[in-house]
XYZ file of C-alpha atoms in Angstrom:
631
model
C 114.016 132.520 171.758
C 110.090 131.768 171.911
C 108.538 130.481 168.969
C 107.242 134.071 167.722
C 111.043 135.209 167.735
C 111.752 132.051 165.402
C 108.657 132.613 163.300
C 109.640 136.427 162.201
C 113.382 134.872 162.030
C 112.496 132.104 159.301
C 109.954 134.804 157.818
C 113.186 137.524 157.205
C 114.971 134.842 156.028
C 112.425 133.987 153.596
C 111.929 137.465 152.383
C 116.049 137.700 151.950
C 116.168 134.770 149.861
C 112.834 135.827 148.203
C 114.978 139.309 147.462
C 118.038 137.827 146.278
C 115.871 135.272 144.060
C 113.988 138.221 142.490
C 117.459 140.127 142.031
C 119.272 136.989 140.159
C 115.865 137.206 138.108
C 115.897 140.491 137.189
C 119.136 140.996 136.580
C 120.452 137.858 134.946
C 121.254 137.838 131.267
C 120.743 134.494 130.682
C 117.485 133.086 130.322
C 115.971 131.164 133.201
C 112.981 129.148 132.923
C 110.783 126.772 135.558
C 107.898 124.680 134.091
C 105.379 122.290 135.313
C 104.583 118.492 134.274
C 102.941 119.277 131.198
C 105.954 121.775 130.419
C 103.600 125.065 130.973
C 105.730 128.149 132.235
C 105.584 128.760 136.118
C 107.883 131.327 136.211
C 110.816 133.027 133.685
C 113.383 135.721 134.446
C 113.147 139.056 132.628
C 115.723 138.407 130.053
C 113.682 135.268 128.877
C 110.736 137.393 128.842
C 112.227 140.287 126.595
C 113.409 137.271 124.447
C 109.789 136.669 123.916
C 108.685 139.954 123.115
C 107.142 140.471 126.631
C 107.109 143.231 129.016
C 106.313 141.109 132.179
C 107.568 137.573 132.900
C 104.189 136.447 134.414
C 102.631 136.681 131.086
C 104.358 134.226 129.972
C 102.644 132.020 133.090
C 100.493 129.183 131.600
C 101.759 129.324 128.436
C 104.066 126.575 126.900
C 106.991 126.999 123.981
C 104.434 125.998 121.365
C 102.982 130.017 122.033
C 106.684 131.539 120.671
C 108.724 129.080 118.838
C 107.999 127.389 115.542
C 106.202 123.373 116.158
C 109.144 121.686 115.322
C 111.642 123.543 118.508
C 108.252 123.366 120.814
C 107.934 119.988 120.056
C 111.842 119.480 120.697
C 112.065 121.147 124.187
C 108.789 119.385 124.953
C 110.259 115.966 124.534
C 113.851 116.635 126.157
C 111.369 117.940 128.968
C 109.386 114.972 129.418
C 112.419 112.708 129.138
C 114.014 114.475 132.002
C 110.789 114.144 134.186
C 110.669 110.517 133.360
C 114.182 109.664 133.690
C 115.733 112.485 136.267
C 118.686 112.959 134.382
C 119.812 116.810 133.144
C 119.962 117.711 129.887
C 122.753 120.201 128.485
C 123.542 120.911 125.142
C 123.953 123.621 122.254
C 121.114 124.126 120.287
C 119.192 126.249 117.255
C 116.470 128.318 118.345
C 113.347 128.078 115.611
C 111.641 131.675 115.932
C 108.242 132.034 113.840
C 108.678 135.792 112.998
C 112.712 136.411 113.314
C 115.831 134.636 112.283
C 117.264 131.390 114.103
C 119.443 131.954 116.931
C 121.648 129.642 119.351
C 121.825 129.035 123.002
C 123.773 126.501 125.296
C 121.205 125.523 127.163
C 120.880 123.137 130.495
C 117.857 121.777 131.597
C 117.185 119.807 134.855
C 114.449 118.646 137.088
C 112.608 120.691 139.302
C 111.772 118.533 142.518
C 109.873 119.119 145.588
C 110.739 119.095 149.266
C 110.152 115.155 148.979
C 112.302 114.636 145.963
C 109.464 114.075 143.912
C 109.834 115.627 140.061
C 107.254 118.150 139.767
C 108.818 119.570 136.829
C 111.782 120.912 135.054
C 113.628 124.109 135.159
C 116.459 125.671 132.568
C 119.372 128.143 132.160
C 119.958 129.352 128.845
C 122.751 131.634 127.150
C 122.584 132.915 123.822
C 125.544 132.276 122.005
C 124.301 133.453 118.594
C 127.418 136.020 117.981
C 130.392 133.214 118.988
C 127.732 130.667 116.562
C 128.348 133.355 113.501
C 131.551 134.203 114.753
C 132.683 130.285 114.516
C 131.077 129.665 111.400
C 132.593 132.815 109.900
C 135.806 131.727 110.965
C 135.690 128.073 109.845
C 134.360 129.323 106.162
C 137.483 131.629 105.721
C 139.744 128.718 106.817
C 137.853 126.399 104.072
C 138.088 129.073 101.809
C 141.588 130.033 101.886
C 142.291 126.034 102.183
C 140.854 125.584 98.870
C 142.580 128.750 97.162
C 145.847 127.860 98.306
C 145.042 124.171 96.749
C 143.345 124.650 93.894
C 144.179 128.374 92.543
C 145.100 128.135 88.749
C 146.472 131.769 88.886
C 150.063 132.726 88.810
C 151.038 134.351 91.771
C 154.308 136.226 92.149
C 156.114 138.532 95.114
C 158.180 141.160 94.470
C 160.081 143.887 96.916
C 160.863 147.677 96.450
C 163.448 146.602 94.043
C 161.107 144.810 91.801
C 163.238 141.621 92.432
C 160.908 138.416 92.726
C 160.979 136.949 95.938
C 158.038 134.002 95.741
C 156.127 132.760 93.189
C 153.532 129.558 93.454
C 153.485 126.658 91.342
C 152.046 128.100 88.557
C 154.396 131.214 88.306
C 157.651 128.773 88.575
C 155.736 126.964 85.988
C 155.282 130.463 83.647
C 158.991 132.060 84.264
C 161.057 129.193 85.017
C 162.055 127.627 88.196
C 165.233 129.937 87.984
C 162.812 133.380 88.519
C 162.802 134.032 91.870
C 166.177 136.579 92.480
C 165.693 138.174 89.066
C 164.498 141.381 88.541
C 160.795 141.489 87.160
C 161.270 144.088 84.078
C 163.815 140.874 82.503
C 160.652 138.365 81.321
C 159.042 142.254 79.881
C 157.911 141.410 76.143
C 159.108 144.494 74.119
C 158.459 148.209 74.904
C 155.775 148.641 77.675
C 154.717 151.409 80.444
C 153.939 148.829 83.089
C 156.359 150.171 85.310
C 155.153 153.506 84.595
C 151.616 152.256 85.503
C 152.863 150.405 89.018
C 154.925 153.141 90.185
C 152.282 154.667 92.570
C 151.671 151.418 93.767
C 155.265 151.543 95.267
C 154.925 155.207 96.068
C 152.466 154.164 98.213
C 149.915 156.266 96.532
C 147.863 153.814 95.551
C 146.795 150.089 96.932
C 145.724 148.177 94.255
C 146.428 147.951 90.217
C 145.246 146.331 87.201
C 147.730 146.073 84.186
C 148.066 144.036 81.353
C 151.656 143.332 80.492
C 153.307 141.377 77.447
C 155.474 138.220 79.104
C 157.845 136.126 77.911
C 157.551 132.457 79.107
C 160.271 130.252 80.211
C 159.899 128.633 76.636
C 160.378 132.221 74.827
C 156.751 132.730 73.831
C 155.269 135.817 74.422
C 151.913 135.577 76.702
C 149.611 138.500 77.448
C 148.979 137.983 81.173
C 146.573 140.193 83.246
C 148.018 141.132 86.445
C 146.084 142.288 89.878
C 148.735 143.694 92.303
C 148.273 144.711 95.719
C 151.098 146.437 97.990
C 152.390 145.214 100.939
C 153.275 147.314 104.098
C 155.063 146.763 107.272
C 153.485 147.580 110.665
C 154.623 151.223 110.454
C 152.819 151.234 107.012
C 155.816 151.234 104.877
C 155.656 149.879 100.907
C 157.712 146.877 101.104
C 156.699 145.223 97.847
C 153.949 143.929 95.856
C 151.908 140.839 95.908
C 150.918 140.092 92.296
C 148.697 137.438 90.169
C 148.133 136.841 87.186
C 146.192 135.316 84.134
C 147.466 134.591 80.952
C 144.350 135.864 78.450
C 146.779 135.682 75.281
C 144.032 133.029 73.590
C 141.165 135.467 75.227
C 142.627 138.151 73.086
C 143.489 136.299 70.001
C 139.455 134.738 70.070
C 138.482 138.511 70.314
C 138.292 139.495 66.902
C 136.572 136.249 66.056
C 133.822 136.658 68.687
C 133.336 140.381 67.530
C 131.380 139.191 64.041
C 129.888 136.421 66.146
C 128.678 138.984 68.895
C 127.434 141.431 66.693
C 125.160 139.043 65.352
C 124.500 137.636 68.338
C 123.280 141.109 69.558
C 121.149 141.588 66.148
C 119.007 139.145 67.102
C 118.787 139.730 71.068
C 117.925 143.272 69.959
C 115.100 142.893 67.400
C 113.369 139.390 67.589
C 109.758 139.596 69.209
C 110.203 135.848 71.326
C 111.987 136.058 74.692
C 115.421 134.864 74.524
C 117.035 133.552 77.564
C 120.250 132.006 79.026
C 120.506 130.297 82.246
C 124.097 128.650 84.415
C 123.550 125.587 85.983
C 121.567 127.332 89.160
C 119.179 129.024 86.612
C 120.415 132.340 87.464
C 120.273 134.346 84.165
C 123.130 134.548 81.887
C 121.555 136.862 79.273
C 118.016 137.906 78.258
C 117.175 139.571 75.320
C 115.509 142.917 74.881
C 111.901 141.368 74.409
C 111.879 139.479 77.339
C 113.804 142.289 79.651
C 110.253 144.144 78.396
C 108.666 141.227 79.524
C 110.112 141.287 83.300
C 109.053 144.948 83.565
C 112.998 145.886 82.496
C 114.384 149.018 81.025
C 117.841 147.299 80.029
C 118.157 143.221 79.550
C 121.259 143.463 81.584
C 119.500 143.788 84.551
C 118.451 140.299 84.792
C 121.891 138.860 85.017
C 122.420 137.039 88.193
C 118.722 137.206 89.278
C 116.193 133.689 88.976
C 112.919 133.822 87.840
C 112.169 133.906 91.852
C 112.713 137.234 91.766
C 110.043 138.337 88.463
C 107.849 135.486 89.221
C 105.321 133.845 91.754
C 107.285 131.474 94.040
C 105.101 128.515 92.474
C 105.811 129.564 88.751
C 109.846 129.792 89.446
C 109.432 126.241 91.524
C 108.190 124.715 88.270
C 110.432 126.370 85.891
C 113.628 125.708 88.159
C 112.069 121.853 88.605
C 112.288 122.033 84.904
C 115.675 123.433 84.077
C 117.386 121.291 86.258
C 115.490 118.201 84.816
C 117.016 119.667 81.774
C 120.205 119.801 83.323
C 120.112 116.135 84.842
C 118.593 114.380 81.422
C 120.128 116.421 78.834
C 116.410 116.310 77.109
C 114.892 119.335 75.563
C 111.357 120.518 77.132
C 108.747 121.584 75.068
C 105.496 123.223 76.798
C 102.678 125.543 76.864
C 103.039 127.189 80.476
C 101.251 130.335 82.447
C 103.537 133.085 83.648
C 101.990 134.010 86.831
C 103.441 137.547 87.467
C 103.004 138.785 91.037
C 102.083 142.872 90.470
C 100.327 142.241 86.527
C 98.111 140.037 84.758
C 99.176 136.036 83.799
C 100.230 135.196 80.471
C 100.873 132.175 78.666
C 103.871 130.995 76.269
C 104.806 128.918 74.233
C 108.037 127.467 75.570
C 111.220 125.499 74.314
C 113.755 124.971 76.556
C 117.412 122.968 75.844
C 120.729 122.345 77.715
C 123.742 124.278 77.207
C 127.268 122.305 76.609
C 130.499 123.440 76.325
C 133.432 122.518 74.105
C 133.619 119.316 76.099
C 129.936 118.373 75.524
C 129.240 119.004 79.444
C 126.154 120.906 80.258
C 126.644 124.003 81.744
C 123.294 125.367 81.959
C 119.795 125.848 79.715
C 118.618 128.066 77.387
C 115.156 128.793 76.354
C 112.465 130.299 73.473
C 109.469 131.635 74.633
C 106.306 132.866 72.380
C 103.731 135.060 73.664
C 100.358 132.794 73.077
C 98.005 135.340 75.759
C 96.047 135.674 73.213
C 94.950 132.316 71.866
C 94.875 131.184 75.043
C 92.511 133.416 76.914
C 90.383 132.612 73.640
C 90.299 129.088 74.503
C 89.970 129.942 78.278
C 86.845 131.917 77.250
C 85.398 129.112 74.821
C 86.389 126.102 77.890
C 84.706 128.592 80.316
C 81.456 129.290 78.183
C 81.320 125.361 77.456
C 81.656 124.605 81.464
C 78.657 127.036 81.903
C 76.616 125.775 79.330
C 77.050 122.840 80.412
C 76.085 123.783 84.046
C 72.918 125.680 82.457
C 71.932 122.168 81.074
C 72.384 120.214 84.084
C 70.411 122.447 86.006
C 67.815 122.243 83.548
C 67.922 118.869 82.971
C 67.652 118.109 86.854
C 64.951 120.595 87.386
C 62.927 119.383 84.739
C 63.681 115.919 85.618
C 61.902 116.552 88.978
C 58.979 118.356 87.443
C 58.477 115.614 85.152
C 59.227 112.799 87.997
C 59.376 113.367 91.262
C 56.484 115.557 91.086
C 54.328 113.709 88.929
C 54.171 110.883 91.370
C 53.067 112.361 94.690
C 50.890 115.091 92.336
C 49.007 111.602 90.887
C 48.742 109.604 94.441
C 47.025 112.509 95.606
C 44.783 113.620 92.788
C 44.184 109.025 93.197
C 43.656 109.581 96.564
C 40.852 113.283 96.006
C 39.446 110.960 93.369
C 38.865 107.887 95.911
C 37.034 110.436 98.496
C 35.134 112.235 96.027
C 33.724 109.013 94.232
C 33.531 106.403 97.527
C 33.609 108.935 100.330
C 29.469 107.780 101.103
C 30.862 104.235 101.179
C 33.753 104.550 103.405
C 34.563 104.125 107.131
C 35.253 106.653 109.191
C 38.563 104.276 110.210
C 39.034 104.293 106.199
C 38.474 108.177 105.858
C 41.367 108.848 108.385
C 44.002 106.876 106.784
C 42.996 108.444 103.665
C 43.705 111.822 105.366
C 46.666 110.367 106.670
C 47.927 109.223 103.273
C 46.970 112.467 101.515
C 48.746 114.633 104.414
C 52.162 112.639 104.032
C 51.670 113.501 99.952
C 51.240 117.023 100.989
C 54.118 116.958 103.187
C 56.376 115.161 100.624
C 55.067 117.583 97.879
C 55.469 121.034 99.987
C 59.286 119.963 100.955
C 60.149 119.063 97.527
C 58.347 122.486 96.272
C 60.200 124.076 98.929
C 63.714 122.757 97.780
C 63.164 123.565 94.420
C 62.508 127.118 94.956
C 65.829 127.652 97.516
C 67.771 125.712 94.414
C 66.466 128.013 91.973
C 66.761 131.320 93.902
C 70.506 129.991 94.919
C 71.397 129.308 91.220
C 70.351 132.656 90.213
C 71.872 134.205 92.858
C 69.313 136.001 94.431
C 69.368 134.737 98.095
C 70.154 136.604 100.878
C 73.119 135.303 102.859
C 72.847 136.944 106.175
C 74.862 135.486 108.640
C 74.492 135.790 112.641
C 75.447 134.101 115.754
C 73.380 131.086 116.776
C 73.378 128.848 119.726
C 73.720 125.951 118.108
C 71.772 123.708 120.736
C 68.659 125.574 120.528
C 68.628 126.240 116.524
C 69.034 122.525 115.950
C 66.460 121.356 118.956
C 64.014 123.541 116.956
C 64.802 121.952 113.398
C 64.469 118.615 115.425
C 60.684 119.636 116.765
C 59.559 119.781 113.574
C 60.981 116.081 112.202
C 59.624 114.665 115.619
C 56.265 113.658 114.339
C 57.718 111.532 111.317
C 60.040 110.505 113.454
C 57.992 109.306 115.967
C 55.535 107.569 113.214
C 58.591 105.001 112.810
C 59.354 104.885 116.363
C 62.998 106.167 115.822
C 65.199 107.648 118.343
C 66.665 111.100 117.907
C 69.524 111.418 120.497
C 72.211 114.835 120.552
C 74.704 116.001 122.130
C 75.162 119.553 121.728
C 77.404 121.832 124.355
C 75.031 124.154 125.771
C 77.507 126.939 124.992
C 78.656 126.244 121.530
C 77.849 129.158 118.848
C 78.075 129.244 115.174
C 77.646 132.344 112.826
C 75.840 131.256 110.407
C 72.725 131.793 107.804
C 69.735 130.945 109.858
C 67.576 129.707 107.410
C 70.130 128.264 105.425
C 71.231 126.297 108.454
C 68.004 125.514 109.536
C 67.790 123.907 105.572
C 70.752 121.924 106.077
C 69.562 120.724 109.639
C 66.234 119.302 108.537
C 67.316 117.986 105.100
C 70.035 115.881 106.433
C 67.432 114.979 109.158
C 65.077 114.298 107.220
C 67.178 112.041 104.792
C 68.617 109.917 107.994
C 64.792 109.413 109.245
C 63.782 108.333 105.398
C 66.649 105.831 105.231
C 65.968 104.371 108.407
C 63.973 101.455 109.345
C 61.304 101.603 111.720
C 62.749 101.260 115.395
C 66.383 102.800 114.538
C 68.430 105.545 115.723
C 69.451 109.039 114.181
C 71.966 111.094 116.322
C 73.015 114.210 115.935
C 76.053 115.632 117.117
C 78.012 118.712 117.562
C 82.172 120.085 118.570
C 84.408 122.494 117.957
C 87.399 121.252 116.429
C 91.133 122.881 116.514
C 91.030 124.129 112.812
C 88.340 126.464 114.431
C 85.785 124.636 112.682
C 81.876 123.388 114.276
C 81.754 119.963 113.217
C 78.032 118.442 113.120
C 77.323 114.800 112.433
C 73.978 112.983 111.547
C 74.206 109.583 112.132
C 71.555 106.768 111.540
C 71.443 102.976 111.953
C 69.923 102.808 108.711
C 70.217 100.731 105.381
C 73.071 102.647 104.235
C 73.907 103.079 100.456
C 76.840 100.925 98.196
C 79.826 102.956 97.073
C 78.668 103.432 93.433
C 75.687 105.468 95.289
C 77.910 107.669 97.522
C 80.385 108.661 95.028
C 77.539 110.146 93.309
C 75.780 112.078 95.972
C 76.379 115.992 95.518
C 76.849 115.994 91.404
C 73.940 118.051 89.898
C 74.338 115.375 86.913
C 73.747 111.848 88.480
C 70.706 110.489 89.532
C 70.793 109.838 93.432
C 67.229 109.750 93.600
C 65.514 106.270 95.867
C 62.600 105.894 98.560
C 62.562 105.683 101.806
C 62.151 102.580 103.896
C 58.642 102.935 103.890
C 58.220 104.081 100.635
C 59.437 108.212 101.611
C 59.654 110.343 98.416
C 63.447 111.198 97.855
C 64.966 113.095 95.096
C 68.133 114.073 95.913
C 67.787 117.557 95.709
C 67.778 118.365 99.504
C 72.111 117.085 99.453
C 72.757 119.395 96.593
C 71.221 122.151 98.437
C 73.001 121.195 101.540
C 76.045 121.168 99.831
C 75.954 125.167 98.075
C 74.440 126.568 101.242
C 77.358 124.680 103.193
C 79.987 126.162 100.786
C 78.027 129.384 100.930
C 79.855 129.384 104.354
C 82.813 128.032 103.688
C 82.396 125.003 105.248
C 82.329 121.151 103.541
C 80.586 118.288 103.897
C 80.876 114.433 103.761
C 79.379 111.755 103.834
C 80.213 107.951 105.292
C 78.079 104.859 104.803
C 78.663 101.121 103.881
C 75.147 99.492 102.680
C 73.434 97.754 105.555
C 75.342 99.595 108.184
C 73.781 103.148 108.470
C 75.477 106.261 107.029
C 76.652 109.417 108.861
C 76.677 112.956 106.846
C 78.895 115.826 109.068
C 79.708 118.881 107.824
C 82.070 121.453 109.476
C 81.665 125.622 108.679
C 84.063 127.946 110.364
C 83.477 128.945 113.936
C 83.802 132.556 112.376
C 82.910 133.997 109.180
C 86.263 134.757 107.433
C 87.825 131.635 108.728
């Protein structure tokens, strides 16, 4: 066989093996998957793709478990696979799979190292089989077993078995204690007390007409005392469907019957109160399920009948947050036995919030044990709305006063100083120009330019701040190239940096883009960089960096090697009613207004700003804006 024939044979063999592998991957109901060393999918079979909701297995290539499962499950799978890669040991287990958008499932999984021809581990592969139904069946069987065990061990009822002739064949412990140990083999009617129609009621049961009956029957106890028993009867049949007897369970309801007359009057009085009191009254069990509520409370929950609330909880009527708070309060009462008095806001999913004044107390049984809680609440919504309106108006008034005070403070102090300097220079030129040398005039003009620039910047910030406060500033976000935009802003400030010998460096990816209002964004950058230059001594450094973080926010940082600030001053930044103005390293004007303007513009974009600074070690102002509008 020549080389070509051998090559052809190898290709045919390879094609056949590929066909078999594809057939296996396309038809196996188990989930088969291969991953690289970074736990990224290299290949999965059709069954696994369908479990991900994919119509093509190739759509999983390059993705990881984090794209399909909850973070916790994906992390566990990743850790397992990295352990396999590190140790070369396989992993086999049954595990719960937690999905983001569907109920949990169970799988039996084996994961193994994936090696190349040289034996080097290049990834992992695994096979998992869905065993959810098996697990559910096992859980159901286990629950049934435990329930039956508990019933047999703790059942308090009298349980009796009779044959077709109404002869007792078997009795549980409670049955023998009630009727006597000699009850087996005796006819049931021997224990009837007085004339009654018990047999007539259960006759259809033995005739095969019905399967279950309930009957109350007066019975004579072993000591001769008359007791009323409530019987539940279940027919017993053989394999052919013929009735062979009945299994009955009974509860002694004598005391309950005797108490009914006593309770009737109390129940009438209670019902009168529950139907007519305008306050909300409610009773709950130890798990915070409603036992009873009054008519007024039912109406507040949107119910037409108080009984519609029985068995439900606050989670069925209120928001999750409010229901959880109510549940926590009630569990605290149950644990401590201490009542609670409070005013609380009720948050309703489909109606406006309301306020109530509430008292919650423990419910105790006759032995003093806490078995639940009850509460009385009164609607105080009108009062609270009035209080909130007053509080809001006070806050608005305080904010308005703070804005006015800030505005007047800037006009009275921060504008006055540069104007005074400017007027002083003009007066000096007016009076001394004929005696001044050219270099003196140039220096004077330079100082006037600095004063004019400071005045212009301050007035520009005042105008923008005033426009922002009045709500008339347009907000038009557009797509901006971050590097180009920041570069343009820095160009405006380059002269002031050059004069102080400050080196400004930037690190901004070329392709980084952001949606922002261009004028607001320019104002933010100019103010923050201008501040950095202001408070950095000559020969210092300022850097501007930007990057996109994992939360889809663009983060911009402006750092300087300047004088920094003490903690006390840092705590006052961005607060309207605090005085934060101070001069720069060469006497440059600073009012603190620029930072307030930056904060409001950044928050207008749903962003946030923060500062890190230490006295003598410089400052870093950083702000984050959403990568896209609406994030």
